[in-house]
Amino acid sequence: MSEGEPRRSIATVCLSGTLEDKLAAAAVAGFDGVEIFENDLVASANSPVEIGEYCRDLGLSVDLYQPFRDFEAVPPAQLADNLRRAERKFDVMEQLGTDLVLVCSTVSPTAVDDDELAAEQLRALAERAAARGMRVAYEALAWGRFVNTYEHSWRIVRRADHPALGVCLDSFHVLSRDGDPALIRTIPGDKLFYLQLADAPRLDMDVLQWSRHHRLFPGQGSFDLTTFAANALEAGYAGPLSLEVFNDVFRQADPRPAAVDAMRSLRLLEEQLGYPVAEPAPQLSGYAFTEITADVEICPSLTRTLGDLGFAHTGDHHTKPVQRWTNGTTHVLVNTDVSGNGGPESGTAGCGAAIGALAVESADPPRSARRAEAMRSPILARERGPEEAGLASVAAPDGTNVFFCDSGAADGWSSDFRGAGAQPGAGLGITGIDHVSLTQPFDHFDEAALFYRSVLGLEPEEVAEYAAPFGMVRNRGMADAGGSVRIALNGTLVRRGEWAPVVRDPQHIAFACTDVLAAASALAESGAPVLRIPDNYYDDLDARFGLDAALLARLRAHSVLYDRDGHGEFLHVFTELFGDRVFFELVQRIGNYAGYGVGNAPVRMAAHRRNRMTANGR
Amino acid sequence: MSEGEPRRSIATVCLSGTLEDKLAAAAVAGFDGVEIFENDLVASANSPVEIGEYCRDLGLSVDLYQPFRDFEAVPPAQLADNLRRAERKFDVMEQLGTDLVLVCSTVSPTAVDDDELAAEQLRALAERAAARGMRVAYEALAWGRFVNTYEHSWRIVRRADHPALGVCLDSFHVLSRDGDPALIRTIPGDKLFYLQLADAPRLDMDVLQWSRHHRLFPGQGSFDLTTFAANALEAGYAGPLSLEVFNDVFRQADPRPAAVDAMRSLRLLEEQLGYPVAEPAPQLSGYAFTEITADVEICPSLTRTLGDLGFAHTGDHHTKPVQRWTNGTTHVLVNTDVSGNGGPESGTAGCGAAIGALAVESADPPRSARRAEAMRSPILARERGPEEAGLASVAAPDGTNVFFCDSGAADGWSSDFRGAGAQPGAGLGITGIDHVSLTQPFDHFDEAALFYRSVLGLEPEEVAEYAAPFGMVRNRGMADAGGSVRIALNGTLVRRGEWAPVVRDPQHIAFACTDVLAAASALAESGAPVLRIPDNYYDDLDARFGLDAALLARLRAHSVLYDRDGHGEFLHVFTELFGDRVFFELVQRIGNYAGYGVGNAPVRMAAHRRNRMTANGR
């Protein structure tokens, strides 16, 4: 924790593994404290004393113990049992070394709707807690039987009027019910005992199921957590910003990257709250280059196709087996050193080729790198030769390298390349990279969106879902404010099993093109491997849009796909696959079409599968 | 299709793959027809004529083409375009060789709430269809903008009054809204053009999302499809029973077993409707035996522990490397031939041991086998020696062999075993097998429940979900009416990834025991590998239940776990793992406790992981 920054905490329930796994991951990610979830402790072979010591060794405070359920507004006999139960938990807290327990509003069928009784019993609990130097944070569950708004929990706490009793605010419980966070400012800061932060996608479903399965880290969902947290801070809340996220995917994912994702989400939120956690993201102005890592077997067909696309081989890296291919000012690097580039999931292992790196033009590359580091992105160490350009780069969650470039600088990335004699290619109307599409590893979809948002300042669009031939797919476009850098993230709704593994985790570079029909015609003449789209698609297009017959005939003849939305039209054409996952696309946006043609993705996927099966002789 | 049985159809959207994959799977599973989903056809490289021919070659009729959306109640200009669109689809239908199209009630923002107009325009559509020898089935989507009940769709069809216009009834759209299926009987049978069947779990969520992601095959969810379908049949519906199930898991699973699962669901429904599809399930009276397949390295510790549990080695199979171990009348077979037993997912490959077979006592084993075959279960071919018992068996979805036995018969399964000289063991109060717990492969959880329900006649209980250390788990108990055969199915909510692979897909045999505390004490004395449960668990137990101190001390001393529900109490103790997934449990039900102690499962799972990591020296 730096000065001027808040304390950061995370509930163990956010992460997968044993309690010890979770604590270690939280510490490595830089959290200051944890909320210990009872179930995690109960399953541990380490005693509460040992866990408390382990936390302190890791530099973590135990900020909260939770949950304590169904305490208040019960008949007297039940109260005695509940107080006995509480004393046992105070024992555990004492051993852990924490003084704060979370009490959730009751859902018990034996409780009664009586605020006076609830206040009286919570006061009795607070009295017991105070006698042991402890405090009680009372939280309104969104599905609490009688108390399900924070205003109501505060009325009861105020009525109980005990210094050891305050409220816990959980953003999910408030915002899932469209609660007004402005009223938080009416609660005295010293009665705000704890602040739990969780985001979520806006779903129309039972709030308990929504809460238990679909919470997200801040910045990954639809909630306005900035306003929520700002209200608590303005009210004088002085405790940690703590994450409490129940999510089916995070619960089973490696806790180490998940904890980093969590930390990144908090830092982005803090920035929005005005804390000086990072320098602002420099303005972007497009892609400097993209780099494809390819086996030497795949490289020839890949570069031949780049040639078909109007790219020329304009240089070779002076120390590495990397070719530069250029069309106008658009660059694609082809790297045949498949040993080190990218993480294991982005590597070419077994798939022939992969997109190893994206490079964006930054107005201030060193600042971009400092921001990335502040946002907890792994800075990639580079062996830099004496004459090599100082390229700053970080690793995205899927292992893709992200470079920050200033191509205009004298020591820009291009200075590492020695001319191969060729002038930049031209033709086919390619004007740049429209977007790069990357299929994310199942566990990292939401993490990836947050990464590109926090590191590059790209804004995520709505998630679109579609039925692909081998399962449901989701797609989320991200773009900078000027639309100069676009990334399309893709992922499956269910982690892929053994069935239909032919084309796994597709990735592609989509080049912006001024006339896709003309380009597709030229590609056909040059014998380029254009992906063949079946007639059925065009018959359906005709039925749906009633296109001009001549246009439809040209689309059909050249396997160009078509889409239309309220803002414009979209023409696009694909190549076949290079290896098992990489291909190219040419796209033409007419008017203000803002999408990625995802409605056509199932057709493309089926075509790539046929293409692959034919190539493999199956 | 046998005489007296209905025609059976399936929508291609139920299955994963290309259209060709889906059609082949439907045909192999024995369907008579299909509904072709437009998206599947559009992505196919085969023309509608070729697909139609392929269907006929496979013995499948094309019963329906769907969906046609947003047709009715629109302004005149839009109507002209919609009719043009329809004519293009009639072209496709003609080529496919089907005469029926599904029109869904409109969700278009340009449509108006005017039944008269809707009827008039649907009549115009029907007139066009009739001119080409086709018919239109109008369906009320549960989320239709104006028409969202089948009664309403029928009012419009009646008003349109055209012989080529009828209604399509989809059970999901009716039952998700708690519609009353009794009114179906008021619709003339010849106006019921099509019947689509889908089950679903009862979920409190947006009905469109529920429909698109969570439908199930009949018998796998909570809907009363028997009454629904019976009403349509009583009304005179004479078309196929057709499945239309949108499910995220089925959409990405191998379509071949999924189609068999679908067919099994229909046959079970038909039986409930009174069709003579299968002989009734014979009464069960407990487990004859369970069989564990174990590597020779694992076998000694496994059998030594069976000895600790009071089992004696009472025989050896006269031709196979199978030992019989017996305690009283409870038998466990240990098979060291790991080559052939069970399917690939139940095999011991890489995990040391697996439960290879369950054998139940059937009042009529041949009838059980005939029923299993009628329910489309793969009958296992057995190489039967001249002196071997004729054991009928089938394969469960996870590859586990299920045997039907009559142990009292002269040629019962035991006659294959030659005495090893030992008398049956005794002691530890073991009275039988309480249940067998099997973790299902991710794609087959719902299929497994339907398999045991339809083949053995076990009734599924509610699905329970719990948070385990490495992700969410669901558990579904199944039992015969007398409670003599219980199976607990387990599965993860998210398909497991690479993280935490130490104990994968646990399986265990739970023996019923008259006194688990005494048994656990005896096991400790014999040095049996009892799974050590941490103190934290007992401290929490004390807090939760306020148990008698002496009882708590005994539970703690012997690592016995405890649960309580409204009907009784449950004591249970586990062994360590044999290999990577198999272990034993002793359970004692006090009063009418009906559960499986799933609340304790996370503690057990964490303990097994520690146990495993210690054993592996990690």
PDB file of C-alpha atoms in Angstrom, chain A residues 15-18 20-22 38-48 51 65 81 84-85 88-89 92 95 204-207 209 212-213 247-249 251-256 442-443 465 467-472 493-500 534-537 539-540 542-547 602-603 606-607 609-610, chain B residues 15-18 20-22 38-48 51 65 81 84-85 88-89 92 95 204-207 209 212-213 247-249 251-256 442-443 465 467-472 493-500 534-537 539-540 542-547 602-603 606-607 609-610:
ATOM      1  CA  LEU A  15     -10.596 -17.487  -5.070  1.00  0.00           C
ATOM      2  CA  SER A  16     -10.189 -21.201  -5.711  1.00  0.00           C
ATOM      3  CA  GLY A  17      -8.263 -23.696  -3.640  1.00  0.00           C
ATOM      4  CA  THR A  18      -7.639 -24.426  -0.005  1.00  0.00           C
ATOM      5  CA  GLU A  20      -3.737 -21.650   2.286  1.00  0.00           C
ATOM      6  CA  ASP A  21      -3.753 -21.448  -1.540  1.00  0.00           C
ATOM      7  CA  LYS A  22      -6.056 -18.444  -1.379  1.00  0.00           C
ATOM      8  CA  GLU A  38     -15.862 -19.688   7.532  1.00  0.00           C
ATOM      9  CA  ASN A  39     -16.126 -22.644   5.146  1.00  0.00           C
ATOM     10  CA  ASP A  40     -12.534 -22.137   4.062  1.00  0.00           C
ATOM     11  CA  LEU A  41     -11.324 -22.172   7.635  1.00  0.00           C
ATOM     12  CA  VAL A  42     -13.454 -25.162   8.629  1.00  0.00           C
ATOM     13  CA  ALA A  43     -11.883 -27.309   5.906  1.00  0.00           C
ATOM     14  CA  SER A  44      -8.334 -26.309   6.829  1.00  0.00           C
ATOM     15  CA  ALA A  45      -6.028 -28.530   8.872  1.00  0.00           C
ATOM     16  CA  ASN A  46      -4.343 -25.423  10.259  1.00  0.00           C
ATOM     17  CA  SER A  47      -5.815 -24.024  13.451  1.00  0.00           C
ATOM     18  CA  PRO A  48      -7.139 -20.464  13.538  1.00  0.00           C
ATOM     19  CA  ILE A  51      -3.875 -19.306   9.967  1.00  0.00           C
ATOM     20  CA  TYR A  65     -14.628 -13.084   9.644  1.00  0.00           C
ATOM     21  CA  ASP A  81     -28.405 -20.607  21.361  1.00  0.00           C
ATOM     22  CA  ARG A  84     -23.653 -19.389  22.417  1.00  0.00           C
ATOM     23  CA  ARG A  85     -22.918 -19.892  18.742  1.00  0.00           C
ATOM     24  CA  ARG A  88     -17.708 -19.916  19.738  1.00  0.00           C
ATOM     25  CA  LYS A  89     -17.061 -17.744  16.692  1.00  0.00           C
ATOM     26  CA  VAL A  92     -12.152 -18.379  16.491  1.00  0.00           C
ATOM     27  CA  GLN A  95      -7.350 -16.951  17.556  1.00  0.00           C
ATOM     28  CA  ASP A 204     -33.005 -10.660 -14.793  1.00  0.00           C
ATOM     29  CA  MET A 205     -33.042 -13.582 -12.392  1.00  0.00           C
ATOM     30  CA  ASP A 206     -33.503 -14.622  -8.781  1.00  0.00           C
ATOM     31  CA  VAL A 207     -31.186 -12.326  -6.848  1.00  0.00           C
ATOM     32  CA  GLN A 209     -28.743 -17.204  -7.650  1.00  0.00           C
ATOM     33  CA  ARG A 212     -23.980 -16.803  -5.774  1.00  0.00           C
ATOM     34  CA  HIS A 213     -22.924 -17.568  -9.323  1.00  0.00           C
ATOM     35  CA  ASN A 247     -18.336 -16.498  -9.347  1.00  0.00           C
ATOM     36  CA  ASP A 248     -18.478 -20.039 -10.698  1.00  0.00           C
ATOM     37  CA  VAL A 249     -15.522 -19.484 -13.028  1.00  0.00           C
ATOM     38  CA  ARG A 251     -14.066 -20.407  -7.947  1.00  0.00           C
ATOM     39  CA  GLN A 252     -12.386 -23.069 -10.050  1.00  0.00           C
ATOM     40  CA  ALA A 253      -9.615 -21.064 -11.739  1.00  0.00           C
ATOM     41  CA  ASP A 254      -5.986 -20.794 -10.686  1.00  0.00           C
ATOM     42  CA  PRO A 255      -6.154 -18.355  -7.734  1.00  0.00           C
ATOM     43  CA  ARG A 256      -2.864 -16.651  -8.597  1.00  0.00           C
ATOM     44  CA  PHE A 442     -12.054 -20.146 -20.723  1.00  0.00           C
ATOM     45  CA  ASP A 443     -10.966 -18.947 -17.275  1.00  0.00           C
ATOM     46  CA  GLU A 465     -23.787 -14.364 -27.497  1.00  0.00           C
ATOM     47  CA  ALA A 467     -24.830 -20.264 -31.212  1.00  0.00           C
ATOM     48  CA  ALA A 468     -21.840 -21.644 -33.068  1.00  0.00           C
ATOM     49  CA  PRO A 469     -21.791 -25.139 -34.571  1.00  0.00           C
ATOM     50  CA  PHE A 470     -19.968 -26.588 -31.566  1.00  0.00           C
ATOM     51  CA  GLY A 471     -21.415 -24.583 -28.726  1.00  0.00           C
ATOM     52  CA  MET A 472     -22.395 -21.144 -27.518  1.00  0.00           C
ATOM     53  CA  LEU A 493     -19.830 -20.316 -22.553  1.00  0.00           C
ATOM     54  CA  VAL A 494     -18.817 -23.855 -21.620  1.00  0.00           C
ATOM     55  CA  ARG A 495     -15.179 -24.918 -21.471  1.00  0.00           C
ATOM     56  CA  ARG A 496     -14.521 -27.019 -24.563  1.00  0.00           C
ATOM     57  CA  GLY A 497     -14.447 -30.775 -24.117  1.00  0.00           C
ATOM     58  CA  GLU A 498     -13.190 -33.452 -26.440  1.00  0.00           C
ATOM     59  CA  TRP A 499     -15.865 -33.128 -29.093  1.00  0.00           C
ATOM     60  CA  ALA A 500     -15.072 -31.138 -32.248  1.00  0.00           C
ATOM     61  CA  PRO A 534     -21.749 -21.907 -49.114  1.00  0.00           C
ATOM     62  CA  ASP A 535     -24.658 -20.984 -51.369  1.00  0.00           C
ATOM     63  CA  ASN A 536     -27.149 -21.579 -48.574  1.00  0.00           C
ATOM     64  CA  TYR A 537     -25.748 -18.506 -46.845  1.00  0.00           C
ATOM     65  CA  ASP A 539     -29.945 -17.726 -50.332  1.00  0.00           C
ATOM     66  CA  ASP A 540     -30.668 -16.796 -46.733  1.00  0.00           C
ATOM     67  CA  ASP A 542     -31.427 -12.819 -50.109  1.00  0.00           C
ATOM     68  CA  ALA A 543     -34.429 -13.791 -48.030  1.00  0.00           C
ATOM     69  CA  ARG A 544     -33.374 -11.622 -45.083  1.00  0.00           C
ATOM     70  CA  PHE A 545     -32.261  -8.451 -46.813  1.00  0.00           C
ATOM     71  CA  GLY A 546     -33.646  -8.540 -50.318  1.00  0.00           C
ATOM     72  CA  LEU A 547     -30.303  -7.291 -51.640  1.00  0.00           C
ATOM     73  CA  PRO A 602     -21.166 -19.593 -37.207  1.00  0.00           C
ATOM     74  CA  VAL A 603     -21.051 -19.763 -41.000  1.00  0.00           C
ATOM     75  CA  ALA A 606     -18.485 -24.285 -40.123  1.00  0.00           C
ATOM     76  CA  ALA A 607     -16.584 -23.342 -43.279  1.00  0.00           C
ATOM     77  CA  ARG A 609     -14.057 -26.827 -40.116  1.00  0.00           C
ATOM     78  CA  ARG A 610     -14.849 -28.171 -43.581  1.00  0.00           C
TER      79      ARG A 610
ATOM     80  CA  LEU B  15     -27.417 -31.363 -30.864  1.00  0.00           C
ATOM     81  CA  SER B  16     -23.869 -30.190 -31.450  1.00  0.00           C
ATOM     82  CA  GLY B  17     -21.931 -30.157 -34.688  1.00  0.00           C
ATOM     83  CA  THR B  18     -22.586 -29.413 -38.315  1.00  0.00           C
ATOM     84  CA  GLU B  20     -24.593 -33.393 -41.196  1.00  0.00           C
ATOM     85  CA  ASP B  21     -23.219 -34.464 -37.772  1.00  0.00           C
ATOM     86  CA  LYS B  22     -26.604 -33.829 -36.207  1.00  0.00           C
ATOM     87  CA  GLU B  38     -32.395 -22.568 -40.325  1.00  0.00           C
ATOM     88  CA  ASN B  39     -28.995 -21.628 -38.891  1.00  0.00           C
ATOM     89  CA  ASP B  40     -27.802 -25.199 -39.269  1.00  0.00           C
ATOM     90  CA  LEU B  41     -28.838 -25.278 -42.914  1.00  0.00           C
ATOM     91  CA  VAL B  42     -27.387 -21.855 -43.702  1.00  0.00           C
ATOM     92  CA  ALA B  43     -23.936 -22.942 -42.504  1.00  0.00           C
ATOM     93  CA  SER B  44     -24.002 -26.178 -44.505  1.00  0.00           C
ATOM     94  CA  ALA B  45     -22.188 -26.590 -47.794  1.00  0.00           C
ATOM     95  CA  ASN B  46     -24.833 -29.063 -48.886  1.00  0.00           C
ATOM     96  CA  SER B  47     -27.818 -27.629 -50.705  1.00  0.00           C
ATOM     97  CA  PRO B  48     -31.323 -28.087 -49.330  1.00  0.00           C
ATOM     98  CA  ILE B  51     -29.762 -32.317 -47.227  1.00  0.00           C
ATOM     99  CA  TYR B  65     -38.471 -26.076 -40.954  1.00  0.00           C
ATOM    100  CA  ASP B  81     -41.384  -7.864 -47.551  1.00  0.00           C
ATOM    101  CA  ARG B  84     -41.300 -12.190 -50.097  1.00  0.00           C
ATOM    102  CA  ARG B  85     -39.121 -13.554 -47.290  1.00  0.00           C
ATOM    103  CA  ARG B  88     -37.788 -17.724 -50.305  1.00  0.00           C
ATOM    104  CA  LYS B  89     -38.184 -20.061 -47.326  1.00  0.00           C
ATOM    105  CA  VAL B  92     -35.941 -24.004 -49.320  1.00  0.00           C
ATOM    106  CA  GLN B  95     -36.014 -28.445 -51.832  1.00  0.00           C
ATOM    107  CA  ASP B 204     -36.633 -17.883 -11.441  1.00  0.00           C
ATOM    108  CA  MET B 205     -35.124 -15.897 -14.307  1.00  0.00           C
ATOM    109  CA  ASP B 206     -35.866 -14.103 -17.529  1.00  0.00           C
ATOM    110  CA  VAL B 207     -37.844 -16.613 -19.567  1.00  0.00           C
ATOM    111  CA  GLN B 209     -32.552 -16.696 -21.153  1.00  0.00           C
ATOM    112  CA  ARG B 212     -32.113 -20.462 -24.638  1.00  0.00           C
ATOM    113  CA  HIS B 213     -29.663 -21.928 -22.153  1.00  0.00           C
ATOM    114  CA  ASN B 247     -29.054 -26.324 -23.720  1.00  0.00           C
ATOM    115  CA  ASP B 248     -25.531 -24.953 -23.407  1.00  0.00           C
ATOM    116  CA  VAL B 249     -24.091 -28.324 -22.430  1.00  0.00           C
ATOM    117  CA  ARG B 251     -24.891 -27.829 -27.707  1.00  0.00           C
ATOM    118  CA  GLN B 252     -21.204 -28.608 -27.247  1.00  0.00           C
ATOM    119  CA  ALA B 253     -21.331 -32.315 -26.356  1.00  0.00           C
ATOM    120  CA  ASP B 254     -20.786 -35.254 -28.686  1.00  0.00           C
ATOM    121  CA  PRO B 255     -24.116 -35.447 -30.564  1.00  0.00           C
ATOM    122  CA  ARG B 256     -24.134 -39.240 -30.716  1.00  0.00           C
ATOM    123  CA  PHE B 442     -19.240 -32.991 -17.284  1.00  0.00           C
ATOM    124  CA  ASP B 443     -21.310 -33.558 -20.426  1.00  0.00           C
ATOM    125  CA  GLU B 465     -25.251 -27.394  -5.069  1.00  0.00           C
ATOM    126  CA  ALA B 467     -19.050 -24.792  -2.921  1.00  0.00           C
ATOM    127  CA  ALA B 468     -16.141 -27.210  -2.885  1.00  0.00           C
ATOM    128  CA  PRO B 469     -12.533 -26.064  -2.504  1.00  0.00           C
ATOM    129  CA  PHE B 470     -11.929 -26.186  -6.251  1.00  0.00           C
ATOM    130  CA  GLY B 471     -15.268 -25.097  -7.627  1.00  0.00           C
ATOM    131  CA  MET B 472     -19.003 -25.509  -7.388  1.00  0.00           C
ATOM    132  CA  LEU B 493     -20.908 -26.773 -12.555  1.00  0.00           C
ATOM    133  CA  VAL B 494     -17.929 -25.795 -14.716  1.00  0.00           C
ATOM    134  CA  ARG B 495     -15.889 -28.366 -16.605  1.00  0.00           C
ATOM    135  CA  ARG B 496     -12.630 -28.779 -14.722  1.00  0.00           C
ATOM    136  CA  GLY B 497      -9.576 -27.035 -16.110  1.00  0.00           C
ATOM    137  CA  GLU B 498      -5.934 -27.477 -15.288  1.00  0.00           C
ATOM    138  CA  TRP B 499      -6.006 -26.035 -11.787  1.00  0.00           C
ATOM    139  CA  ALA B 500      -6.155 -28.453  -8.829  1.00  0.00           C
ATOM    140  CA  PRO B 534      -9.338 -31.345  11.075  1.00  0.00           C
ATOM    141  CA  ASP B 535     -10.180 -29.878  14.469  1.00  0.00           C
ATOM    142  CA  ASN B 536     -11.619 -26.758  12.882  1.00  0.00           C
ATOM    143  CA  TYR B 537     -14.481 -28.895  11.603  1.00  0.00           C
ATOM    144  CA  ASP B 539     -15.114 -26.580  16.566  1.00  0.00           C
ATOM    145  CA  ASP B 540     -17.596 -25.447  13.956  1.00  0.00           C
ATOM    146  CA  ASP B 542     -19.856 -27.500  18.259  1.00  0.00           C
ATOM    147  CA  ALA B 543     -20.866 -23.958  17.390  1.00  0.00           C
ATOM    148  CA  ARG B 544     -23.554 -25.071  14.968  1.00  0.00           C
ATOM    149  CA  PHE B 545     -25.202 -27.898  16.846  1.00  0.00           C
ATOM    150  CA  GLY B 546     -24.132 -27.602  20.496  1.00  0.00           C
ATOM    151  CA  LEU B 547     -23.584 -31.357  20.584  1.00  0.00           C
ATOM    152  CA  PRO B 602     -15.986 -29.784   1.005  1.00  0.00           C
ATOM    153  CA  VAL B 603     -14.253 -30.800   4.247  1.00  0.00           C
ATOM    154  CA  ALA B 606      -9.909 -30.702   1.247  1.00  0.00           C
ATOM    155  CA  ALA B 607      -8.812 -33.576   3.483  1.00  0.00           C
ATOM    156  CA  ARG B 609      -6.306 -33.331  -1.222  1.00  0.00           C
ATOM    157  CA  ARG B 610      -3.998 -32.960   1.782  1.00  0.00           C
TER     158      ARG B 610
END
